[in-house]
Short mmCIF file of C-alpha atoms in Angstrom, two decimals:
data_model
loop_
_atom_site.label_atom_id
_atom_site.label_comp_id
_atom_site.label_asym_id
_atom_site.label_seq_id
_atom_site.Cartn_x
_atom_site.Cartn_y
_atom_site.Cartn_z
CA MET J 22 -19.29 -92.66 26.46
CA LYS J 23 -23.12 -93.33 25.11
CA LEU J 24 -22.86 -92.64 21.05
CA ASN J 25 -26.58 -93.11 20.25
CA PHE J 26 -27.82 -90.61 17.52
CA LYS J 27 -31.06 -92.06 16.23
CA THR J 28 -34.25 -89.98 14.94
CA ILE J 29 -37.22 -90.42 17.47
CA CYS J 30 -40.83 -89.93 16.22
CA PHE J 31 -42.84 -87.15 17.59
CA GLY J 32 -44.70 -87.36 20.33
CA ALA J 33 -42.45 -90.62 21.46
CA LEU J 34 -39.67 -89.42 24.26
CA ALA J 35 -36.75 -91.61 24.70
CA ALA J 36 -34.43 -91.13 27.73
CA CYS J 37 -37.70 -89.98 29.95
CA THR J 38 -38.17 -93.11 32.25
CA PHE J 39 -36.20 -94.63 35.27
CA THR J 40 -32.72 -93.85 33.81
CA ALA J 41 -31.34 -89.92 33.42
CA CYS J 42 -28.58 -91.06 31.69
CA ASP J 43 -29.82 -93.97 28.96
CA LEU J 44 -31.55 -92.83 25.89
CA ASP J 45 -31.90 -96.60 25.16
CA THR J 46 -34.61 -96.67 27.87
CA ALA J 47 -38.43 -97.09 26.40
CA PRO J 48 -40.34 -93.48 26.20
CA THR J 49 -42.99 -92.49 28.90
CA THR J 50 -45.40 -92.53 26.21
CA SER J 51 -45.08 -96.29 25.83
CA LEU J 52 -45.33 -97.24 29.67
CA ASP J 53 -48.86 -96.75 31.75
CA ALA J 54 -48.93 -93.01 32.82
CA ASP J 55 -50.01 -95.01 36.58
CA ALA J 56 -46.59 -96.11 36.44
CA VAL J 57 -44.12 -93.71 35.21
CA TYR J 58 -45.70 -91.21 37.34
CA LYS J 59 -46.36 -93.29 40.63
CA ASN J 60 -44.58 -90.79 42.78
CA THR J 61 -42.43 -87.56 42.62
CA GLU J 62 -39.73 -88.89 42.76
CA ASN J 63 -40.63 -91.05 39.02
CA ALA J 64 -41.77 -87.63 38.35
CA ASP J 65 -38.52 -86.09 38.76
CA ARG J 66 -37.24 -88.95 37.69
CA VAL J 67 -38.72 -88.18 33.78
CA MET J 68 -37.55 -84.12 34.35
CA ARG J 69 -34.09 -85.78 34.69
CA GLY J 70 -34.39 -87.85 31.22
CA VAL J 71 -36.49 -84.47 29.72
CA TRP J 72 -32.28 -82.32 30.23
CA ASN J 73 -30.45 -85.19 29.13
CA TYR J 74 -32.40 -85.90 26.24
CA ILE J 75 -32.00 -81.95 25.37
CA PHE J 76 -28.19 -81.76 25.62
CA ASN J 77 -27.56 -86.17 24.17
CA SER J 78 -29.50 -85.74 21.31
CA GLY J 79 -28.59 -85.73 18.12
CA SER J 80 -27.68 -87.66 14.72
CA THR J 81 -24.04 -86.61 14.19
CA TYR J 82 -20.70 -85.24 15.93
CA ALA J 83 -21.82 -81.65 15.06
CA SER J 84 -25.13 -81.48 16.36
CA ILE J 85 -25.59 -83.62 19.93
CA GLY J 86 -28.15 -81.75 21.67
CA TYR J 87 -28.79 -77.90 23.26
CA GLY J 88 -24.97 -77.41 22.46
CA ALA J 89 -25.14 -77.71 19.06
CA ILE J 90 -27.83 -75.28 18.74
CA MET J 91 -25.88 -72.62 20.52
CA MET J 92 -22.05 -73.00 18.39
CA ASN J 93 -24.32 -73.42 15.84
CA ASP J 94 -25.78 -69.76 16.52
CA ASP J 95 -22.23 -68.42 16.73
CA PHE J 96 -20.86 -69.75 13.71
CA ALA J 97 -23.74 -68.12 12.06
CA GLY J 98 -22.81 -64.70 13.26
CA SER J 99 -20.68 -62.13 12.89
CA ASP J 100 -17.49 -62.88 14.94
CA VAL J 101 -16.38 -66.73 14.73
CA VAL J 102 -14.47 -67.53 11.86
CA ARG J 103 -14.42 -71.32 10.92
CA THR J 104 -11.67 -73.38 9.84
CA THR J 105 -11.47 -75.95 7.73
CA SER J 106 -11.68 -79.30 9.27
CA TYR J 107 -15.11 -81.14 10.33
CA GLY J 108 -18.44 -79.54 11.82
CA TYR J 109 -20.79 -76.95 10.96
CA SER J 110 -19.76 -75.69 7.59
CA SER J 111 -23.40 -74.73 6.52
CA SER J 112 -24.16 -72.85 10.39
CA TYR J 113 -21.08 -70.94 9.26
CA ASN J 114 -22.72 -70.54 5.22
CA LEU J 115 -25.98 -69.69 6.58
CA THR J 116 -27.76 -72.58 4.53
CA ASN J 117 -28.64 -74.70 7.66
CA GLY J 118 -31.85 -73.69 9.11
CA TYR J 119 -33.33 -71.65 6.13
CA GLY J 120 -31.77 -74.78 3.62
CA ARG J 121 -33.54 -77.28 6.49
CA GLY J 122 -30.09 -78.75 7.40
CA GLU J 123 -28.75 -81.11 10.46
CA ILE J 124 -28.81 -78.95 12.68
CA ASN J 125 -32.32 -77.30 12.40
CA ASP J 126 -34.00 -80.83 12.30
CA VAL J 127 -32.13 -81.93 15.07
CA MET J 128 -33.62 -78.58 17.07
CA TRP J 129 -37.56 -79.51 16.05
CA ASP J 130 -37.05 -82.68 17.71
CA MET J 131 -35.00 -81.31 20.40
CA VAL J 132 -37.28 -79.67 21.41
CA TYR J 133 -40.54 -80.64 20.75
CA ASP J 134 -40.17 -84.11 22.35
CA PRO J 135 -39.13 -82.54 25.89
CA ILE J 136 -42.24 -80.59 25.68
CA ASN J 137 -44.40 -83.47 25.87
CA ASN J 138 -42.44 -85.07 28.31
CA CYS J 139 -42.65 -81.33 30.43
CA ASN J 140 -46.79 -81.54 29.40
CA ALA J 141 -47.11 -85.34 30.59
CA VAL J 142 -45.40 -84.39 34.11
CA LEU J 143 -48.19 -81.39 34.51
CA ALA J 144 -50.99 -83.48 33.34
CA ASN J 145 -50.33 -86.10 35.96
CA ILE J 146 -48.20 -84.35 38.84
CA ASP J 147 -51.08 -83.31 41.15
CA ASN J 148 -52.55 -87.26 41.54
CA ILE J 149 -49.50 -88.53 42.87
CA GLU J 150 -48.22 -89.39 45.94
CA GLY J 151 -45.34 -86.91 47.13
CA GLU J 152 -45.32 -83.95 49.58
CA GLN J 153 -46.64 -80.85 48.30
CA THR J 154 -43.76 -78.81 48.39
CA GLU J 155 -42.44 -81.26 46.35
CA LYS J 156 -44.88 -81.60 43.44
CA ASP J 157 -44.72 -77.49 43.44
CA ARG J 158 -40.78 -77.44 42.18
CA ILE J 159 -41.12 -80.26 39.77
CA LYS J 160 -44.13 -78.98 38.11
CA GLY J 161 -42.67 -75.71 38.42
CA GLN J 162 -39.25 -77.31 36.57
CA ALA J 163 -41.89 -78.47 34.57
CA TYR J 164 -43.01 -75.14 33.43
CA ALA J 165 -40.08 -73.39 33.65
CA THR J 166 -38.25 -76.15 31.12
CA ARG J 167 -41.34 -75.67 28.45
CA GLY J 168 -41.08 -71.90 29.21
CA PHE J 169 -37.64 -72.29 28.33
CA LEU J 170 -38.01 -74.33 25.02
CA TYR J 171 -40.67 -71.86 23.36
CA MET J 172 -38.63 -69.24 24.17
CA LEU J 173 -36.22 -71.35 21.78
CA LEU J 174 -38.73 -71.64 19.47
CA ALA J 175 -39.49 -68.19 19.36
CA SER J 176 -36.01 -66.76 18.76
CA HIS J 177 -34.76 -69.00 16.19
CA TYR J 178 -37.94 -69.74 13.69
CA SER J 179 -39.38 -66.40 13.38
CA PHE J 180 -37.75 -62.86 13.17
CA ALA J 181 -38.06 -59.86 15.98
CA ILE J 182 -41.22 -59.88 17.38
CA ASP J 183 -41.47 -56.35 16.46
CA LYS J 184 -41.14 -56.87 12.72
CA ASP J 185 -44.08 -58.45 12.51
CA PRO J 186 -45.45 -59.82 16.05
CA ASN J 187 -48.21 -61.55 13.91
CA ALA J 188 -45.99 -63.34 11.31
CA VAL J 189 -46.39 -67.47 12.05
CA CYS J 190 -44.02 -69.14 14.33
CA VAL J 191 -44.56 -72.62 15.17
CA PRO J 192 -47.58 -74.86 17.03
CA ILE J 193 -48.18 -74.45 20.72
CA TYR J 194 -48.93 -77.87 22.45
CA THR J 195 -49.74 -77.60 26.00
CA GLU J 196 -51.16 -81.23 26.45
CA PRO J 197 -49.78 -85.00 26.27
CA THR J 198 -49.73 -85.61 22.74
CA SER J 199 -51.62 -88.48 21.61
CA TYR J 200 -51.19 -90.43 18.43
CA ASP J 201 -54.19 -88.30 16.58
CA MET J 202 -52.88 -85.43 17.42
CA ALA J 203 -49.63 -86.09 16.26
CA VAL J 204 -50.20 -87.14 13.03
CA THR J 205 -52.17 -84.14 12.43
CA GLY J 206 -50.77 -81.48 14.25
CA LYS J 207 -51.80 -78.38 15.67
CA PRO J 208 -51.77 -74.53 13.41
CA ALA J 209 -48.62 -72.63 13.97
CA SER J 210 -49.39 -69.88 16.70
CA SER J 211 -47.57 -66.49 16.09
CA VAL J 212 -44.07 -64.74 17.26
CA SER J 213 -46.12 -62.86 20.09
CA GLU J 214 -48.11 -66.28 20.55
CA VAL J 215 -45.11 -67.93 21.33
CA TYR J 216 -43.58 -65.28 24.02
CA ALA J 217 -46.72 -64.96 25.22
CA GLN J 218 -46.67 -68.98 26.41
CA ALA J 219 -43.10 -69.17 26.43
CA LEU J 220 -43.37 -66.28 28.96
CA ALA J 221 -46.37 -67.62 31.06
CA ASP J 222 -44.95 -70.51 31.83
CA LEU J 223 -41.44 -69.26 33.00
CA LYS J 224 -43.76 -67.05 35.24
CA ALA J 225 -46.02 -69.78 36.42
CA GLY J 226 -42.35 -71.81 37.24
CA TYR J 227 -41.49 -68.68 39.51
CA ASP J 228 -44.31 -69.01 41.73
CA LEU J 229 -44.40 -72.41 42.22
CA ILE J 230 -40.26 -73.40 42.37
CA PRO J 231 -39.83 -72.55 46.34
CA THR J 232 -37.41 -69.62 47.25
CA ASP J 233 -35.65 -71.90 49.39
CA TYR J 234 -35.33 -74.64 47.23
CA ASN J 235 -31.65 -76.19 46.77
CA ARG J 236 -30.11 -77.62 43.74
CA GLY J 237 -26.47 -78.68 45.82
CA SER J 238 -23.55 -78.33 44.98
CA ASN J 239 -22.86 -81.24 42.71
CA ALA J 240 -21.75 -80.47 39.82
CA THR J 241 -24.04 -82.30 37.57
CA ASP J 242 -27.30 -81.05 39.71
CA GLN J 243 -26.74 -77.57 38.04
CA TYR J 244 -28.91 -77.61 35.71
CA LYS J 245 -31.67 -78.52 37.17
CA ILE J 246 -34.03 -75.12 37.31
CA ASP J 247 -33.56 -72.77 41.13
CA HIS J 248 -35.43 -69.96 41.66
CA THR J 249 -32.26 -68.01 40.20
CA VAL J 250 -32.23 -69.43 37.12
CA VAL J 251 -36.03 -68.96 36.42
CA ALA J 252 -35.85 -65.42 37.14
CA GLY J 253 -32.90 -65.18 34.45
CA LEU J 254 -34.73 -66.93 31.50
CA LEU J 255 -37.86 -64.43 32.80
CA ALA J 256 -35.32 -61.40 31.73
CA ARG J 257 -33.69 -63.26 28.50
CA THR J 258 -37.34 -63.83 27.66
CA SER J 259 -38.51 -60.10 28.94
CA LEU J 260 -35.62 -58.68 26.70
CA TYR J 261 -36.26 -60.62 23.87
CA ALA J 262 -40.33 -60.42 23.78
CA ARG J 263 -39.23 -56.50 24.14
CA GLU J 264 -40.90 -56.17 27.60
CA TRP J 265 -37.82 -54.28 29.11
CA GLN J 266 -39.41 -53.52 32.66
CA GLU J 267 -39.86 -57.10 33.41
CA ALA J 268 -36.73 -57.66 31.53
CA TYR J 269 -34.87 -55.16 33.76
CA ASN J 270 -36.79 -55.98 36.79
CA TYR J 271 -35.79 -60.11 36.40
CA ALA J 272 -33.12 -59.19 35.73
CA ASP J 273 -31.86 -56.88 38.96
CA GLU J 274 -33.34 -60.35 40.73
CA ALA J 275 -31.41 -62.68 39.27
CA MET J 276 -28.20 -60.86 39.55
CA ASN J 277 -28.84 -60.25 42.72
CA LEU J 278 -29.76 -63.59 43.86
CA LYS J 279 -25.75 -64.22 42.82
CA ASN J 280 -24.27 -61.76 44.99
CA ARG J 281 -23.55 -59.44 41.79
CA TYR J 282 -20.55 -61.78 41.35
CA LEU J 283 -18.26 -61.71 38.06
CA MET J 284 -15.28 -63.91 38.12
CA ASN J 285 -11.85 -62.51 38.04
CA GLU J 286 -9.43 -63.03 35.63
CA THR J 287 -8.19 -66.23 36.73
CA GLU J 288 -11.87 -67.66 36.78
CA TYR J 289 -12.42 -66.31 33.39
CA LYS J 290 -9.45 -67.50 31.57
CA SER J 291 -9.75 -70.83 33.61
CA GLY J 292 -11.68 -72.82 30.15
CA PHE J 293 -15.02 -71.51 31.14
CA ASN J 294 -15.07 -75.78 31.77
CA ASN J 295 -17.05 -75.87 35.09
CA ALA J 296 -20.78 -75.31 36.32
CA LEU J 297 -19.13 -74.48 39.68
CA ASN J 298 -17.65 -71.34 39.32
CA GLN J 299 -19.49 -69.12 41.09
CA GLU J 300 -20.54 -66.77 38.26
CA TRP J 301 -22.17 -69.39 36.63
CA MET J 302 -26.15 -69.20 36.83
CA TRP J 303 -27.08 -72.79 35.01
CA GLY J 304 -24.58 -75.25 33.28
CA TYR J 305 -24.68 -78.83 32.08
CA SER J 306 -22.22 -80.44 33.96
CA CYS J 307 -20.60 -84.12 31.92
CA THR J 308 -19.32 -87.36 33.81
CA ILE J 309 -16.84 -90.29 32.69
CA ASP J 310 -20.19 -92.03 31.96
CA ASP J 311 -22.47 -89.17 30.75
CA ASN J 312 -19.95 -86.95 27.90
CA LEU J 313 -21.05 -87.03 24.87
CA PRO J 314 -22.18 -83.36 25.76
CA ALA J 315 -18.89 -82.15 25.99
CA TYR J 316 -17.99 -84.15 22.87
CA ASN J 317 -19.12 -79.99 21.83
CA PHE J 318 -16.01 -78.96 23.17
CA HIS J 319 -13.87 -80.90 20.65
CA PHE J 320 -15.28 -78.23 18.28
CA LYS J 321 -14.48 -75.02 21.05
CA ASP J 322 -11.30 -76.11 22.28
CA SER J 323 -8.83 -74.62 19.74
CA THR J 324 -5.26 -74.73 22.46
CA THR J 325 -5.88 -78.01 24.02
CA PRO J 326 -3.75 -81.13 22.41
CA GLY J 327 -5.69 -84.05 21.93
CA SER J 328 -8.96 -81.41 20.73
CA GLY J 329 -10.09 -83.08 17.28
CA TYR J 330 -11.62 -79.88 15.34
CA SER J 331 -11.04 -76.91 16.37
CA CYS J 332 -12.88 -74.76 14.52
CA LEU J 333 -14.26 -72.33 16.50
CA ASN J 334 -11.97 -69.61 15.86
CA VAL J 335 -12.03 -65.73 15.87
CA ASP J 336 -12.75 -62.89 13.55
CA PRO J 337 -9.41 -60.86 13.60
CA TYR J 338 -11.66 -57.72 13.42
CA PHE J 339 -13.19 -58.32 16.78
CA LYS J 340 -9.88 -59.01 18.19
CA GLU J 341 -9.54 -54.99 18.24
CA LEU J 342 -13.01 -54.46 19.76
CA PHE J 343 -10.67 -54.49 22.93
CA ASP J 344 -9.75 -51.82 24.82
CA ASP J 345 -5.68 -52.80 24.85
CA ASN J 346 -6.01 -52.96 28.58
CA ASP J 347 -8.80 -55.57 28.93
CA TYR J 348 -7.65 -58.64 29.57
CA ARG J 349 -10.61 -60.48 27.27
CA LYS J 350 -8.17 -58.99 24.46
CA GLY J 351 -5.16 -61.82 25.22
CA MET J 352 -7.42 -64.72 24.82
CA PHE J 353 -7.01 -64.05 21.09
CA PHE J 354 -4.24 -64.65 19.25
CA TRP J 355 -2.22 -66.40 15.81
CA GLY J 356 -1.88 -70.40 16.47
CA PRO J 357 -2.09 -73.73 14.54
CA ASN J 358 -5.24 -74.81 16.07
CA ALA J 359 -4.87 -78.14 17.90
CA GLY J 360 -6.84 -80.37 15.95
CA TYR J 361 -6.14 -80.00 11.93
CA GLY J 362 -3.12 -77.77 12.73
CA GLU J 363 -4.31 -74.77 10.79
CA TRP J 364 -3.13 -71.37 11.72
CA THR J 365 -5.75 -69.31 12.66
CA MET J 366 -6.72 -66.54 15.09
CA LEU J 367 -7.12 -69.30 18.61
CA SER J 368 -9.02 -67.95 21.30
CA SER J 369 -8.24 -70.10 25.01
CA LYS J 370 -11.93 -69.27 25.77
CA PHE J 371 -13.04 -72.30 25.89
CA LYS J 372 -10.85 -75.46 27.25
CA PHE J 373 -11.55 -78.79 27.88
CA ALA J 374 -11.27 -79.91 31.84
CA ASP J 375 -9.91 -83.11 31.24
CA VAL J 376 -9.53 -83.93 27.27
CA ASP J 377 -7.98 -88.17 27.78
CA ASN J 378 -11.64 -88.65 29.13
CA MET J 379 -13.83 -85.69 27.58
CA LEU J 380 -14.50 -83.90 29.81
CA ALA J 381 -15.88 -80.31 30.21
CA ASP J 382 -18.91 -78.28 31.36
CA ILE J 383 -21.88 -76.17 29.25
CA VAL J 384 -22.03 -73.11 30.34
CA MET J 385 -25.95 -71.88 29.80
CA MET J 386 -26.26 -68.47 31.99
CA ARG J 387 -24.11 -65.71 33.73
CA VAL J 388 -24.27 -63.30 35.70
CA ALA J 389 -22.29 -61.25 33.28
CA GLU J 390 -25.53 -61.81 30.98
CA MET J 391 -28.24 -60.19 33.69
CA TYR J 392 -25.40 -57.26 33.68
CA LEU J 393 -26.23 -56.86 30.73
CA ILE J 394 -29.79 -57.47 30.12
CA LYS J 395 -30.59 -55.22 32.62
CA ALA J 396 -28.33 -52.33 30.61
CA GLU J 397 -30.59 -52.76 27.40
CA ALA J 398 -33.69 -52.97 29.40
CA ALA J 399 -32.57 -49.34 31.25
CA ALA J 400 -31.43 -47.90 27.73
CA HIS J 401 -34.98 -48.21 27.27
CA LEU J 402 -36.78 -47.23 29.78
CA PRO J 403 -37.66 -43.30 30.70
CA GLY J 404 -34.95 -41.90 33.21
CA LYS J 405 -33.01 -44.43 33.72
CA THR J 406 -29.87 -43.83 31.15
CA SER J 407 -27.13 -43.14 33.45
CA GLU J 408 -27.57 -46.60 35.01
CA ALA J 409 -27.32 -48.43 31.85
CA GLN J 410 -24.17 -46.65 31.25
CA SER J 411 -23.03 -47.73 34.57
CA LEU J 412 -23.87 -51.55 34.92
CA LEU J 413 -22.31 -51.74 31.75
CA LYS J 414 -18.96 -49.67 32.78
CA GLU J 415 -19.13 -51.88 35.65
CA LEU J 416 -19.34 -54.66 33.91
CA ARG J 417 -16.56 -53.18 31.13
CA ASP J 418 -14.44 -52.63 35.01
CA ALA J 419 -14.46 -55.91 35.68
CA ARG J 420 -12.95 -57.34 32.78
CA MET J 421 -9.83 -54.89 32.44
CA LYS J 422 -6.59 -56.10 34.20
CA PRO J 423 -5.39 -55.54 37.40
CA GLY J 424 -4.07 -51.25 37.88
CA TYR J 425 -7.00 -49.89 34.68
CA THR J 426 -10.53 -49.06 34.77
CA ALA J 427 -13.18 -49.04 32.07
CA ALA J 428 -13.61 -45.55 29.87
CA GLU J 429 -16.13 -43.38 31.03
CA ILE J 430 -19.75 -44.42 29.28
CA THR J 431 -21.38 -40.78 27.99
CA ALA J 432 -23.38 -42.42 25.24
CA THR J 433 -27.37 -41.77 24.84
CA GLY J 434 -29.92 -43.27 23.20
CA ASP J 435 -29.30 -45.75 20.19
CA ASP J 436 -25.98 -45.21 20.63
CA LEU J 437 -25.80 -46.39 24.10
CA LEU J 438 -28.21 -49.58 22.88
CA LYS J 439 -25.17 -50.35 20.25
CA GLU J 440 -22.29 -50.00 22.84
CA ILE J 441 -24.45 -52.20 24.96
CA TRP J 442 -24.86 -54.71 22.10
CA LEU J 443 -21.23 -54.86 21.51
CA GLU J 444 -20.08 -55.17 24.44
CA ARG J 445 -22.78 -58.17 24.44
CA ARG J 446 -20.89 -59.61 21.95
CA LYS J 447 -17.01 -59.52 23.74
CA GLU J 448 -18.15 -60.54 26.76
CA LEU J 449 -20.92 -63.44 25.29
CA TRP J 450 -18.66 -64.72 22.02
CA GLY J 451 -19.13 -68.45 21.94
CA GLU J 452 -21.89 -69.01 24.56
CA GLY J 453 -25.01 -68.59 21.71
CA PHE J 454 -25.84 -65.54 21.54
CA ALA J 455 -24.78 -64.41 18.27
CA LEU J 456 -27.62 -65.33 15.52
CA THR J 457 -30.52 -64.55 18.70
CA ASP J 458 -29.06 -60.77 19.10
CA ILE J 459 -29.12 -60.40 15.46
CA ILE J 460 -32.64 -61.47 14.31
CA ARG J 461 -34.21 -59.74 17.61
CA ASN J 462 -32.22 -56.32 17.23
CA GLN J 463 -32.74 -56.50 13.58
CA GLN J 464 -29.52 -56.32 12.24
CA PRO J 465 -27.22 -58.07 9.61
CA VAL J 466 -24.13 -60.34 10.08
CA GLU J 467 -20.98 -58.06 10.04
CA ARG J 468 -18.23 -59.58 8.12
CA LYS J 469 -14.82 -58.24 6.14
CA ALA J 470 -12.69 -60.51 4.41
CA TRP J 471 -9.11 -60.70 6.53
CA GLN J 472 -5.58 -61.96 4.62
CA HIS J 473 -2.62 -60.57 4.96
CA PHE J 474 0.91 -61.46 3.84
CA VAL J 475 2.68 -62.52 7.16
CA GLU J 476 6.57 -62.71 8.49
CA CYS J 477 7.78 -66.00 8.75
CA THR J 478 10.72 -67.98 10.26
CA TYR J 479 11.86 -70.76 7.81
CA ASN J 480 14.96 -73.40 6.97
CA GLU J 481 16.60 -72.11 3.73
CA HIS J 482 18.65 -74.63 1.95
CA GLU J 483 21.66 -74.48 -0.36
CA ASP J 484 19.26 -75.06 -3.62
CA GLY J 485 17.49 -71.79 -2.72
CA SER J 486 14.37 -73.45 -1.63
CA VAL J 487 12.17 -72.74 1.57
CA THR J 488 10.47 -74.87 3.77
CA ASP J 489 8.64 -75.10 7.46
CA LYS J 490 7.53 -71.94 6.83
CA THR J 491 6.11 -70.22 10.12
CA PRO J 492 4.30 -67.39 11.26
CA ILE J 493 6.29 -64.86 13.07
CA VAL J 494 3.94 -64.65 16.63
CA THR J 495 4.83 -61.27 18.90
CA GLU J 496 4.35 -60.98 22.73
CA THR J 497 1.01 -59.86 22.14
CA GLY J 498 -0.20 -62.76 19.74
CA ASP J 499 0.08 -60.62 17.00
CA VAL J 500 1.49 -61.41 13.60
CA ILE J 501 4.16 -58.89 11.59
CA PHE J 502 2.82 -57.89 7.72
CA ALA J 503 4.65 -58.22 4.97
CA ASP J 504 2.11 -56.89 2.46
CA ASP J 505 4.68 -53.96 1.57
CA LYS J 506 7.35 -56.79 0.32
CA ASP J 507 7.45 -57.77 -3.31
CA GLU J 508 5.89 -60.81 -5.08
CA ALA J 509 8.98 -62.55 -5.37
CA TYR J 510 9.53 -62.36 -1.23
CA GLN J 511 6.27 -62.73 -0.15
CA SER J 512 5.66 -66.00 -2.20
CA LYS J 513 8.82 -67.26 -1.17
CA TYR J 514 9.43 -66.12 2.94
CA CYS J 515 5.74 -66.01 3.75
CA VAL J 516 2.07 -67.16 4.44
CA ILE J 517 -1.54 -66.47 4.12
CA LEU J 518 -2.82 -66.05 6.91
CA GLN J 519 -7.28 -65.70 6.55
CA GLY J 520 -10.00 -64.48 8.36
CA HIS J 521 -13.57 -64.93 7.22
CA SER J 522 -13.61 -66.96 3.90
CA THR J 523 -17.37 -66.57 4.15
CA VAL J 524 -18.35 -62.82 3.52
CA LYS J 525 -21.57 -63.10 1.59
CA LEU J 526 -24.93 -64.43 2.10
CA PRO J 527 -25.59 -67.43 -0.33
CA ASP J 528 -27.18 -66.50 -3.22
CA GLY J 529 -23.84 -64.24 -3.43
CA THR J 530 -25.94 -60.47 -2.10
CA ASP J 531 -24.23 -59.17 0.83
CA PHE J 532 -25.90 -59.54 4.06
CA VAL J 533 -28.71 -57.78 5.36
CA PRO J 534 -31.01 -57.02 8.24
CA ASN J 535 -33.87 -59.93 8.79
CA SER J 536 -32.56 -62.15 5.71
CA LYS J 537 -34.30 -65.15 6.13
CA TYR J 538 -31.03 -67.05 5.70
CA TYR J 539 -30.98 -66.15 9.44
CA LEU J 540 -34.42 -67.80 10.64
CA PHE J 541 -34.83 -71.97 10.95
CA ARG J 542 -36.88 -73.15 8.78
CA ILE J 543 -40.37 -75.99 9.61
CA THR J 544 -39.19 -79.07 9.11
CA GLU J 545 -40.25 -80.39 5.72
CA GLN J 546 -41.77 -83.29 7.62
CA GLU J 547 -43.88 -81.60 10.07
CA GLU J 548 -44.88 -79.29 6.85
CA LEU J 549 -45.88 -82.62 4.98
CA GLN J 550 -47.22 -83.16 8.10
CA ASN J 551 -49.10 -81.43 10.03
CA LEU J 552 -52.96 -80.60 7.72
CA ASN J 553 -53.41 -77.85 10.54
CA LEU J 554 -49.83 -76.22 9.99
CA TYR J 555 -50.68 -72.99 8.28
CA ASN J 556 -54.15 -71.88 9.29
CA ASP J 557 -54.05 -69.72 11.63
CA HIS J 558 -50.93 -67.80 10.59
CA PRO J 559 -49.85 -68.14 6.29
CA LYS J 560 -46.77 -69.49 5.44
CA LEU J 561 -43.87 -66.64 5.13
CA ASP J 562 -43.60 -65.39 1.69
CA ILE J 563 -39.66 -66.15 1.80
CA TYR J 564 -40.40 -69.49 1.96
CA ARG J 565 -43.11 -70.06 -0.52
#
């Protein structure tokens, strides 16, 4: 395992030369372009290094690459309760992005350094040695990677595109950055312009990546962007950009390319740790020699002995959103988390594949997401309400216990959209969509305090003292409330279990739509160094 956290100057990307898993190699900007981009094999290595950096860069154990960004977004949402162990307290309290905490700084470097290397690949790929089909594939993957990264920026550094299409977002770079450009910087573009760039890049990748390109059956190659992945990214980005017809079309294509496959109960409960899962469209796999991204499971896995922090836990109210015959409901239950032993509502969704060797794969896209994108897009398109209802029911049916089906869906209009959004929360819990959905749908975070006395087993001694109090958990993973008992009984025989501990914004006010605390904020270093940052679009008043 390589623990190699460091600050990298803008425009200089380590890990993108010839050893895909080594963060100590020289940056491409320090080498002659003719040496780096001699042939397609070397250009392909650069792209492998780009993705290695996206998943391995960071400054602490709680900020390792894109996996940490996804966890930040779930901790900042409505349905994850953070226990008191190490990691993600500022994410849970919503002081990270706006307050320019560590995740915010990591995100900026994690995105812009790979963008610069994608730009270098695109600038050189046409003039290198190699077969044209390989050039097209690598070029397409560079475009698609850059488009994915601009989508991340657009969805985090600005409010929803339909709130203010011209609101300032972030700078767009489409050429390799020289030293002078890195020092002076480019003006920030609007959120509409950043989404347009993301979509243009993804469409270029869609056109260039051969439809018959096969990344193979090795788990460690499943991060590579093939035609199915780029179609899925176009669906996701079109949804965020409110391009309903394109979101519908690309989601339909992507889910059909995977034969509309949805996991069965056994697969769903296997730990979300295997990039070769049939429903996974895109995932990042670790090896013993390159297992740093799997460190994120020390925060996500709350049930495997040996998991370190186990702070990604469940809002008790969230469990009640599931139908009793939905097998996902049984994956949430009370118990002591594997890390600090704190009693909380646990989730068995994420489990190490091999905790001793710190191995687990990270999911980035699934067929279920395509169902939800297509359903949401259909709900916005004329004449497709019944199709949206059918898609939602098909997904819900797949999550029911054997012999049961989901209730018919009759909601229409805004009520139907709310059902689809709720299903996104349930199906994609812990997979990094919570904060993005709150921002793009202009919703508030929803958290209510949950605190109850519960019945326990215990040891009562001759002197009347009680020790070893342990909450009683029923077969369904529930606890037995003792709120109706008198204060003396509660104090002696019961313990208090809690849900959310943070139920207000950092300034003490209630959660509201479009709060500045939901946004990532342009880094202070960028504001100080980029003299042109706000030339085209003014700084948001909320940051003045």
